[in-house]
Coordinates of C-alpha atoms and ligand atoms in Angstrom, one line a residue:
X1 CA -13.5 -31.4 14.2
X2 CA -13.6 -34.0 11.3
X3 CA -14.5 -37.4 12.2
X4 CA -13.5 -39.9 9.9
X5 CA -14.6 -43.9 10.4
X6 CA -11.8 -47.0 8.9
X7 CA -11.3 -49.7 9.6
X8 CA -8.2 -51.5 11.1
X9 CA -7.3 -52.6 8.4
X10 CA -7.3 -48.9 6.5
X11 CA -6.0 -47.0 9.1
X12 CA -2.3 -47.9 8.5
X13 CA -2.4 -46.5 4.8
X14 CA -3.2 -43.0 6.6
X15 CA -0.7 -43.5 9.8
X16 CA 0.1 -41.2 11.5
X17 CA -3.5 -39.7 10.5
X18 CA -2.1 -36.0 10.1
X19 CA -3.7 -34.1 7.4
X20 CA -1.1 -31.3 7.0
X21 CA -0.4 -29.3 9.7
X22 CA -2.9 -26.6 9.2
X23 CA -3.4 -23.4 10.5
X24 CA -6.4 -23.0 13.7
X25 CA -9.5 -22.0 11.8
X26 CA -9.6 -18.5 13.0
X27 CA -10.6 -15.5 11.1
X28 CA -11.5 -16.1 7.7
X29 CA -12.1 -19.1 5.5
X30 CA -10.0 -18.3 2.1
X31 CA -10.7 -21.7 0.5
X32 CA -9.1 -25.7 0.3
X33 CA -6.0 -25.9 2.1
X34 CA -5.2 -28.5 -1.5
X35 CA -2.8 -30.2 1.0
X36 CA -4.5 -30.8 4.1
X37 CA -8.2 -30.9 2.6
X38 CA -9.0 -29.1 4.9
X39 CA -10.4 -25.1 4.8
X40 CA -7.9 -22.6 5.1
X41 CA -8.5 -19.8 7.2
X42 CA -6.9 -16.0 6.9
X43 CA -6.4 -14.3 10.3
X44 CA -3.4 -11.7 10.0
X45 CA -3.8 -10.2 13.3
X46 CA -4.2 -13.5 14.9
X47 CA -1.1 -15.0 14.2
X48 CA 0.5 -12.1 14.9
X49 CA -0.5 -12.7 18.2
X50 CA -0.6 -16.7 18.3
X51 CA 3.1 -17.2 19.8
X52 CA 3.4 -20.6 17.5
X53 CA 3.2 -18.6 14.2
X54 CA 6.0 -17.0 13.1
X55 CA 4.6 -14.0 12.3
X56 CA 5.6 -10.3 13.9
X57 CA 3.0 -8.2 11.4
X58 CA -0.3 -8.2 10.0
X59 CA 1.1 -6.9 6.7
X60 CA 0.6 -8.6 3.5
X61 CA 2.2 -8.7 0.3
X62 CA 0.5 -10.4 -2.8
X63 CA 2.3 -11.3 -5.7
X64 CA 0.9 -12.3 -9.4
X65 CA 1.0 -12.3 -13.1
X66 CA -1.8 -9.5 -13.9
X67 CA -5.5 -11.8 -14.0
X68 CA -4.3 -14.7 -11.4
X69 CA -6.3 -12.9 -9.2
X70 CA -4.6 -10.5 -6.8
X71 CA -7.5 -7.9 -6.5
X72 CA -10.0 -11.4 -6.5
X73 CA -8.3 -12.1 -3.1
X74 CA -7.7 -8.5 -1.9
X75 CA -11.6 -8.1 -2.8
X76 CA -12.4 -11.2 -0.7
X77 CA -10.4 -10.3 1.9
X78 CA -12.3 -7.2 2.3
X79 CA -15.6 -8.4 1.9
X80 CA -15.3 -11.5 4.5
X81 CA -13.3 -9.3 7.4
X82 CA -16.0 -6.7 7.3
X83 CA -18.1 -8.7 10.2
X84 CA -14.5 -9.3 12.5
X85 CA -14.8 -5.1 12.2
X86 CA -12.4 -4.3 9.4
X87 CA -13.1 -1.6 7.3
X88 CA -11.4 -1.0 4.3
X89 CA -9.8 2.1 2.9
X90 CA -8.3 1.7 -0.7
X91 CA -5.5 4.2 -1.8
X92 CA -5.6 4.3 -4.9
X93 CA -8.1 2.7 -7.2
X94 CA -6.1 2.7 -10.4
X95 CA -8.7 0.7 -12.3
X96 CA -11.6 1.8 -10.7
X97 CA -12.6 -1.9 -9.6
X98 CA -13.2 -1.3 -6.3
X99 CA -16.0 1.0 -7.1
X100 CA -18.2 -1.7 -7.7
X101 CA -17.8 -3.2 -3.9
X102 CA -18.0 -0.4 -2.2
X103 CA -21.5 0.8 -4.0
X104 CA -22.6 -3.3 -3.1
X105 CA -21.8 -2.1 0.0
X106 CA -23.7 1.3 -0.3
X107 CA -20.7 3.8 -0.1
X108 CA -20.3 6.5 -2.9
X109 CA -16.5 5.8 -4.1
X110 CA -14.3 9.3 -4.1
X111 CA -12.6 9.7 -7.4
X112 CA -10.0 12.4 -8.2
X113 CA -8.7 13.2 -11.4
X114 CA -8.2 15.4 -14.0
X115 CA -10.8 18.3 -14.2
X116 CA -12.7 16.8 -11.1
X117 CA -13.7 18.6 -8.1
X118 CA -12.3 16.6 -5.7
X119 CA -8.4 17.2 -3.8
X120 CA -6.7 15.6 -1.6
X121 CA -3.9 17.6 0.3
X122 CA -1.5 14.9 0.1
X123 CA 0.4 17.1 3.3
X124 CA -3.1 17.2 5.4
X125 CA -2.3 18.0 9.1
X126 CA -4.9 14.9 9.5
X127 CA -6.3 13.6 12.9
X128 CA -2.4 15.0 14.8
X129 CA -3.9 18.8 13.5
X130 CA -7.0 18.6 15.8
X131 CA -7.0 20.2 19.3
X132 CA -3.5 21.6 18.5
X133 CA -4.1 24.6 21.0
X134 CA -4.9 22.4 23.8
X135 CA -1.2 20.6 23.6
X136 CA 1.4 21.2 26.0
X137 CA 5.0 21.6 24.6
X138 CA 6.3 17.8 24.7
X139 CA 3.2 17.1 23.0
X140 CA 3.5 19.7 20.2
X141 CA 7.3 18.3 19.7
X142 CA 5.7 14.3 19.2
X143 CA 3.2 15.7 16.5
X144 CA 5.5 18.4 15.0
X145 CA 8.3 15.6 14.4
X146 CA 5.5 12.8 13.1
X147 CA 4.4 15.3 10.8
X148 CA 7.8 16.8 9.2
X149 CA 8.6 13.2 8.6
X150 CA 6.0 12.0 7.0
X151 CA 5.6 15.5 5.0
X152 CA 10.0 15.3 4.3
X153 CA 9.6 11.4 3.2
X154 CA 7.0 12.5 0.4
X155 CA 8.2 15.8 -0.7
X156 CA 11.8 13.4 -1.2
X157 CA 9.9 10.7 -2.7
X158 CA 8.6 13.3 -5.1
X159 CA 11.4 15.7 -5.8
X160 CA 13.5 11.4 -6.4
X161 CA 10.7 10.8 -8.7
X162 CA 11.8 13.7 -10.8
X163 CA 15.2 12.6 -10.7
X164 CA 16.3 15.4 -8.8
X165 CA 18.8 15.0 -5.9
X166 CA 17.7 15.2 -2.6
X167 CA 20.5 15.5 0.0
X168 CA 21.0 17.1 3.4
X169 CA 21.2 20.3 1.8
X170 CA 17.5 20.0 0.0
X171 CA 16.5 18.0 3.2
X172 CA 17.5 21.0 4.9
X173 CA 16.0 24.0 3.0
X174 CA 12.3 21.7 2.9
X175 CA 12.5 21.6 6.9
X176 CA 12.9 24.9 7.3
X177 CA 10.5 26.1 4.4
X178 CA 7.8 23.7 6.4
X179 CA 8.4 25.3 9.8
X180 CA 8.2 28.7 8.4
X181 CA 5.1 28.0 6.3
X182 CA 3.5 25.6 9.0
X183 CA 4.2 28.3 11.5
X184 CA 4.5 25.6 14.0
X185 CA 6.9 26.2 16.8
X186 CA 6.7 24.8 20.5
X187 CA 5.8 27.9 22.1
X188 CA 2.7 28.6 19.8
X189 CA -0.5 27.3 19.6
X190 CA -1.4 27.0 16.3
X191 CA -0.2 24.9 13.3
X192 CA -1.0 26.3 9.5
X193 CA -2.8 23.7 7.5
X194 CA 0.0 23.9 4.4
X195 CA -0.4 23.0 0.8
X196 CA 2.4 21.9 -1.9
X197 CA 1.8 25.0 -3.5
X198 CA 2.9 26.8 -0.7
X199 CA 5.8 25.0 0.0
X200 CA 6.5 25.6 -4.0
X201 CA 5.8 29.6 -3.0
X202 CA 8.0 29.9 0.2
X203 CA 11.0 28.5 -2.1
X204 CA 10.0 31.2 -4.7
X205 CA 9.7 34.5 -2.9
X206 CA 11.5 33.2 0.0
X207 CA 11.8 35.5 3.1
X208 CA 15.1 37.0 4.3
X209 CA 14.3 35.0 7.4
X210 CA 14.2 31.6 4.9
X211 CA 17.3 32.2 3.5
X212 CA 19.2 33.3 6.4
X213 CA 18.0 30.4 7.9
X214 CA 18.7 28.1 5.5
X215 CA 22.4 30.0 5.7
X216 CA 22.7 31.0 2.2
X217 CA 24.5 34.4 1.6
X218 CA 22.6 36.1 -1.0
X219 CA 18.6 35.4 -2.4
X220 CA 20.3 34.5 -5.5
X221 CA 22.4 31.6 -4.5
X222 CA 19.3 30.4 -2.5
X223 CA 17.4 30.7 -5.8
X224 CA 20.4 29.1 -7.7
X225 CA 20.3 26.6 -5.3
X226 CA 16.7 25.3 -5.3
X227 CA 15.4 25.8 -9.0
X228 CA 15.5 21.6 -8.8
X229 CA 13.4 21.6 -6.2
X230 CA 11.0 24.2 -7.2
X231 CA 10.7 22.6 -10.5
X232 CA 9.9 18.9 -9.1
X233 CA 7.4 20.3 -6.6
X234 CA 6.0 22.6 -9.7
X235 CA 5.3 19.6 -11.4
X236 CA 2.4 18.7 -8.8
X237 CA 0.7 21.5 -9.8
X238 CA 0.9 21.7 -13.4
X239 CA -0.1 19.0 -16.7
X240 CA -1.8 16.2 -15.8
X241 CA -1.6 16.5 -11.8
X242 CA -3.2 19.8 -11.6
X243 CA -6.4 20.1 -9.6
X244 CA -5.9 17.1 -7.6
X245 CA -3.4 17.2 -4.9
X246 CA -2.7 21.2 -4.6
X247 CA -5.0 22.8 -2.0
X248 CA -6.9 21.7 0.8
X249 CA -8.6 17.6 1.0
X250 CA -12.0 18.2 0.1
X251 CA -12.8 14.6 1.0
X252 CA -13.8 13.8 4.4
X253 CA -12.9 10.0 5.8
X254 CA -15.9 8.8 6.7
X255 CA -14.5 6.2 9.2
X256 CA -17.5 4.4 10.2
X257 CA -18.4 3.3 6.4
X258 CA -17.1 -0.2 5.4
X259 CA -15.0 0.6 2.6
X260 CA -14.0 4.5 1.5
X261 CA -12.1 3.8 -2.0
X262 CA -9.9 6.7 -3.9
X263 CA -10.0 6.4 -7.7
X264 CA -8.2 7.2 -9.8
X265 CA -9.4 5.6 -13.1
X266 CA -9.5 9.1 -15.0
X267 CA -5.8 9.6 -14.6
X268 CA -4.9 6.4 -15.1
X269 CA -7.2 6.2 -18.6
X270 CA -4.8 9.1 -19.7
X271 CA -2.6 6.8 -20.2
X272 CA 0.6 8.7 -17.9
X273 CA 1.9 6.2 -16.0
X274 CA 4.6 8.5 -14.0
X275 CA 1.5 10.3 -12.9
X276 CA -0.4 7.7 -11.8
X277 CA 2.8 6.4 -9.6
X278 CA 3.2 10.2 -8.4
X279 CA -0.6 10.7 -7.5
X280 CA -0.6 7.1 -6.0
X281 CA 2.7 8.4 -3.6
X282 CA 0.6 11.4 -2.8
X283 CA -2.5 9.4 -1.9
X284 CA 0.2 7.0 0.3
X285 CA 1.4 9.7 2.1
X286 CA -2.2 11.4 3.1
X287 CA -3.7 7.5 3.6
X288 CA -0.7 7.3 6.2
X289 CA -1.2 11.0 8.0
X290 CA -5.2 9.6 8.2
X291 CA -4.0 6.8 10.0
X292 CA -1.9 8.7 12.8
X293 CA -4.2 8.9 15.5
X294 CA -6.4 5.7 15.5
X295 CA -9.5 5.3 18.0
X296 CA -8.6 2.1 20.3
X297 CA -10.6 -0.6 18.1
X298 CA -10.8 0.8 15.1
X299 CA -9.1 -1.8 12.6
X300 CA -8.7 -1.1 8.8
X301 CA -7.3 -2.9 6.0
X302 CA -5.2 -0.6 3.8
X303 CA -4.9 -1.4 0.4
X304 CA -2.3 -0.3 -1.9
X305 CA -3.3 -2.5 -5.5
X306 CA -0.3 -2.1 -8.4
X307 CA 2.0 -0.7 -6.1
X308 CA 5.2 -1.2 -8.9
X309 CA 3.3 1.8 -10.5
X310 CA 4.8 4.1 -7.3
X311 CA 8.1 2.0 -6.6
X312 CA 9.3 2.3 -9.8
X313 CA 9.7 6.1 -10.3
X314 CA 12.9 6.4 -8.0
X315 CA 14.4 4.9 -5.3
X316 CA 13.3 7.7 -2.8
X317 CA 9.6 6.4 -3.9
X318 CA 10.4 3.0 -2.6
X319 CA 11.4 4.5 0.6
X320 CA 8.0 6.5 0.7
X321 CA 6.5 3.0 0.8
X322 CA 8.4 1.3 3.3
X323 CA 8.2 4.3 5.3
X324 CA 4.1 3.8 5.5
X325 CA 4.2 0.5 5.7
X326 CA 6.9 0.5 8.9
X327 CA 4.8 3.2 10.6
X328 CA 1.3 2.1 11.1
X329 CA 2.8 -1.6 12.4
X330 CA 1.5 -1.2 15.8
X331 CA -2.5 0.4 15.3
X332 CA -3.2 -3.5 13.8
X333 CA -3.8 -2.1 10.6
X334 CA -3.7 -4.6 7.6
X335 CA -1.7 -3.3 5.1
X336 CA -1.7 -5.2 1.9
X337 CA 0.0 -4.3 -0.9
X338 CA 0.0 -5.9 -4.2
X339 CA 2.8 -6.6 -7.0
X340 CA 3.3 -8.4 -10.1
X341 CA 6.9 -9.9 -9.4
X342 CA 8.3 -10.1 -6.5
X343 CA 11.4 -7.9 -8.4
X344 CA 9.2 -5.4 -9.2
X345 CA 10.1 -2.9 -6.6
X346 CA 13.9 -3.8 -8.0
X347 CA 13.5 -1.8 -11.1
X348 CA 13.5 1.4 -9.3
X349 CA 17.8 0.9 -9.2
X350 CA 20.5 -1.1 -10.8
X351 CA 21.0 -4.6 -9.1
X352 CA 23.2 -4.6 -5.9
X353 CA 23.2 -0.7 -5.5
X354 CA 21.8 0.6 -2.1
X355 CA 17.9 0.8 -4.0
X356 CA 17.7 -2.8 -5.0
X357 CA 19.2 -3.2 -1.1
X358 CA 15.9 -0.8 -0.3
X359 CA 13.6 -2.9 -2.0
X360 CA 15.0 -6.3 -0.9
X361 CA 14.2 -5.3 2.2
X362 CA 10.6 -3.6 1.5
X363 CA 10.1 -7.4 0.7
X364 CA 10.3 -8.2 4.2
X365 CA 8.0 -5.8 5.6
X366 CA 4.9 -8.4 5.5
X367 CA 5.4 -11.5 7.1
X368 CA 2.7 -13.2 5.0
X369 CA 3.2 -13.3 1.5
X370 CA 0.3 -15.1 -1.2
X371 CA 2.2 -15.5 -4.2
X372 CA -0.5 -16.6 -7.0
X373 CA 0.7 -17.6 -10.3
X374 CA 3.8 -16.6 -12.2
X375 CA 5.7 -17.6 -15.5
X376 CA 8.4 -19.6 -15.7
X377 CA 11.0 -16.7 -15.8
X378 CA 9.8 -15.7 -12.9
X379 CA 11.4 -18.8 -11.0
X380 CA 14.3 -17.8 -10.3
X381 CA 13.7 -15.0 -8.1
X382 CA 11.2 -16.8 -6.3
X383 CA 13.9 -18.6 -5.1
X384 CA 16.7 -16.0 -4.8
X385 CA 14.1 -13.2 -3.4
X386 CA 11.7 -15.5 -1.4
X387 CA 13.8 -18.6 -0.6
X388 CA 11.3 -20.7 -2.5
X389 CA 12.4 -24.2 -2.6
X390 CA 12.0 -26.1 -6.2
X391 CA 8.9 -27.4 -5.4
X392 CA 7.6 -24.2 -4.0
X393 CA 8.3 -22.5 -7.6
X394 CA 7.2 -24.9 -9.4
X395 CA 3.9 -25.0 -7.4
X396 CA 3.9 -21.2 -8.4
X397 CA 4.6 -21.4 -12.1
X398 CA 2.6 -24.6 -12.8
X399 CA 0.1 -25.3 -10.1
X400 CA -1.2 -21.6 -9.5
X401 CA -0.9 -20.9 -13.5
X402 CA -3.9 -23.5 -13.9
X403 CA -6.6 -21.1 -12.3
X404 CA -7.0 -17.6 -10.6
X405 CA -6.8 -17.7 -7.1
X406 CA -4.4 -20.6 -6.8
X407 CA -1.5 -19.6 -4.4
X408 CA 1.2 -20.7 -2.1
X409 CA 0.6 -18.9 1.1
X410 CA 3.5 -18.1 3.0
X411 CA 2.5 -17.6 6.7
X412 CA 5.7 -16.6 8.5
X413 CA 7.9 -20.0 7.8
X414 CA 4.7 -22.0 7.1
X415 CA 3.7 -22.7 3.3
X416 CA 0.6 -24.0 2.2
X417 CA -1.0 -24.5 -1.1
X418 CA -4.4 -23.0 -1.3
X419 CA -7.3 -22.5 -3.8
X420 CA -9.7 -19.5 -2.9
X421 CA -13.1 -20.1 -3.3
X422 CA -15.2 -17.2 -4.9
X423 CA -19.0 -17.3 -3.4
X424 CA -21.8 -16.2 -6.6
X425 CA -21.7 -12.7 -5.2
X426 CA -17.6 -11.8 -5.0
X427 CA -17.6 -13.9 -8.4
X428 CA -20.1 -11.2 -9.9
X429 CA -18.0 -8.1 -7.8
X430 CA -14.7 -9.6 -8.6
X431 CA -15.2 -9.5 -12.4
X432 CA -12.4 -7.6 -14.0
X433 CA -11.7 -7.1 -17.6
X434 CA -8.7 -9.1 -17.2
X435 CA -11.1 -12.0 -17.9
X436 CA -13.2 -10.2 -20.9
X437 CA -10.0 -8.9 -22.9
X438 CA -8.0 -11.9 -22.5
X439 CA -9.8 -15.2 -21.4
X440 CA -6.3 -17.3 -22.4
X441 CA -4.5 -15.3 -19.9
X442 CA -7.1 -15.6 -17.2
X443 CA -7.4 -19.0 -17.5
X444 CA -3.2 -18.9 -17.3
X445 CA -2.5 -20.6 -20.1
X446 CA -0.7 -17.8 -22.1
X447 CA 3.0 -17.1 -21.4
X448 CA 3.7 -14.2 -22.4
X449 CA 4.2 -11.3 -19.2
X450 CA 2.1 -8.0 -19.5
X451 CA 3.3 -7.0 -16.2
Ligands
ADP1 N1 -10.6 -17.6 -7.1 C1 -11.2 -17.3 -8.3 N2 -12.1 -18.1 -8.8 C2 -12.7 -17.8 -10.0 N3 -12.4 -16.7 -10.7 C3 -11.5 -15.8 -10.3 C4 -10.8 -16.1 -9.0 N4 -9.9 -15.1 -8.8 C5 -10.0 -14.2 -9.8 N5 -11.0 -14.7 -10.7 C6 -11.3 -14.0 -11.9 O1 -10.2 -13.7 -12.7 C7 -10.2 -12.4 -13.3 C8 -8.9 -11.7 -13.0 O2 -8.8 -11.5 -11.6 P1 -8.2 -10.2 -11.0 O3 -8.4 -10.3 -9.5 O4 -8.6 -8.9 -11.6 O5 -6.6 -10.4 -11.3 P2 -5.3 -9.5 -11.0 O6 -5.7 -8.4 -10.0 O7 -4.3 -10.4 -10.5 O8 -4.9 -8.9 -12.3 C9 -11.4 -11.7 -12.7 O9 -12.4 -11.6 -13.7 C10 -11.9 -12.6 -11.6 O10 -13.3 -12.6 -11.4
MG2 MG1 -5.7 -6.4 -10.1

């Protein structure tokens, strides 16, 4: 507790001696509360639980002009939750950044990409595929139904991306190609580890059984039928995405290490940007299957850094991402995701059509939102997407524009203004090139928008 000492005759000047109602100094110090004077302290699964903060998730959405210091913060967050027993898992390093904090934390960073060894099996059976044969039926159903959905909501997300139509008719043909290729059925034991290529296969030499099943008349109309499909799924497995998300996962979550990180800084250097939101939906997708089956205790923050590059392929990628971030609510994951405008998930659809009503609501997923500095054009849908009051924006656009790390916190209904502190080591770890290539822009004096 503070303890100030005035005198009689000072203490009016400060009546009713409130400081700004702060938030308890649980979990992590961030840095000044600049209203209170106080220390402001992070604690998302806290105030989910504190009944006086208005908060129902532990989800968190940052927003920023590229080099106010979105990763900074993410990196921070990471680093200073480690001894509360969060470990980290990063889906996605598009940059490669957060290769340098998990080697200062001793853990050899994964990277996939273009002529690398590595895969990930973006439809890995995960954790739910272990001890299938010792399952009774009901069981078998639970897992079978987790896994078609998560599997259906990224095979749409990619086929969308392609801007190929997904129905109920595709929907249909994809749930029975994954049963028949799975082999999973209630009354067996076993479950087929399956692979996009196969999927891609099944709905190229497809069985009698397929297409009777999928109740077309002749293999021909069946193959009229899904050429879109084959050729949107083909695309994982040929140009740039080849070699990285079409066979087995040859990377094993370590879950006890502090931080596992997924790079994918050789893609990304190729200079693809559709790729790099494709592989990043794939790595969503198998981040999401990892996180199905969670040992009582084990808490992880799961980051998703950029995430405009995947929302703004399609519609049906937008959905992919709400999808994860709805699911793993209850396991008291953090999920944080991080955007440049909060309109950014917008641009996957025209304004007012059901996508932009899609994304509105992805907005609302986290019920704590860091918004760090924007430009002035960004003002207005602070207001009309956030309900930022005129102060509030300008406290974005102004304020937060004078240095990285500056940011109004919204914590459920509560705002406060805070500055986070870096210490000498996160300063080193946090170094991008944001602040090498363009010091004006770091220091947030530039206005014009990269993002
Ligand atoms: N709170 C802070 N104090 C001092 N420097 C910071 C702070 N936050 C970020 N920086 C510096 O600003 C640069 C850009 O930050 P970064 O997190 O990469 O931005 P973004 O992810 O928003 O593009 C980095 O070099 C970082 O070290
Ligand atoms: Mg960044």
């Amino acid at each position: 507790m503070a303890q100030w000492d005035l005198t009689s005759e000072e203490t009016p000047a400060l009546w009713p001696l409130i400081a700004g109602d702060g938030m308890a100094p649980t979990g992590v110090p961030i840095g000044f509360d600049t209203l209170s004077g106080g220390t402001f302290y992070c604690d998302p699964l806290g105030w989910v639980t504190d009944e006086s903060v208005a908060v129902t998730n532990p989800n968190i959405f940052i927003f920023g002009k590229p080099g106010r210091g979105k990763s900074a913060l993410v990196k921070a967050i990471i680093l200073r939750m480690i001894r509360f027993g969060y470990r980290s898992l990063i889906l996605g390093d598009v940059k490669a950044e957060y290769e340098v904090v998990a080697r200062a934390l001793g853990v050899e960073p994964f990277r996939i990409g273009p002529g690398l060894q590595g895969r990930i099996n973006p439809l890995d059976l995960g954790p739910l595929g272990l001890d299938w044969e010792r399952q009774d039926h009901a069981e078998i159903a639970r897992r079978t139904a987790v896994l078609t959905g998560r599997w259906l909501t990224l095979i749409r997300g990619l086929v969308g991306s392609q801007h190929v139509p997904f129905g109920p008719t595709e929907e249909r043909v994809i749930s029975q190609v994954l049963r028949h290729v799975s082999g999973w059925d209630v009354a067996r034991s076993t479950i087929t580890p399956i692979t996009i290529p196969m999927v891609w296969h099944a709905l190229d030499v497809p069985t009698d059984d397929l297409i009777t099943s999928c109740r077309y008349a002749s293999r021909q109309t069946f193959l009229d039928a899904t050429r879109g499909l084959r050729d949107a799924l083909g695309a994982l497995c040929a140009g740039s995405l080849r070699g990285m998300f079409d066979a087995e996962s040859t990377f094993q979550i370590d879950w006890r290490a502090p931080i596992r990180t997924l790079s994918l800084r050789d893609l990304h250097a190729e200079g693809n940007e559709i790729a790099v939101g494709i592989a990043l939906m794939c790595l969503n997708s198998w981040g999401q299957g990892m996180r199905e089956v969670v040992e009582p205790g084990d808490r992880r923050i799961v980051l998703r850094d950029e995430a405009w590059m995947q929302t703004r392929l399609s519609v049906e990628a937008v959905k992919a991402l709400d999808a994860s971030l709805r699911l793993s609510r209850s396991d008291g994951d953090i999920q944080i995701v991080t955007y440049h405008k909060p309109s950014d998930p917008l641009s996957a659809g025209d304004a007012g059509s059901q996508a932009a009503q899609i994304a509105k609501d992805l907005l609302h997923l986290a019920d704590v939102r860091i918004l760090l500095g924007q430009d002035q054009e960004v003002a207005a849908e602070l207001r009309s997407l956030l309900g930022l009051t005129a102060v509030q924006q300008n406290l974005v656009t102004d304020w937060a524009m004078g240095w990285p790390g500056r940011a109004l916190w919204m914590v459920g209904d509560r705002r406060f203004k805070v500055q986070l502190l870096l210490t000498e080591i996160e300063r080193e770890l946090t170094f991008t090139n944001a602040a090498i290539t363009d010091p004006v822009d770091a220091a947030g004096r530039s206005s014009k928008d990269d993002g």
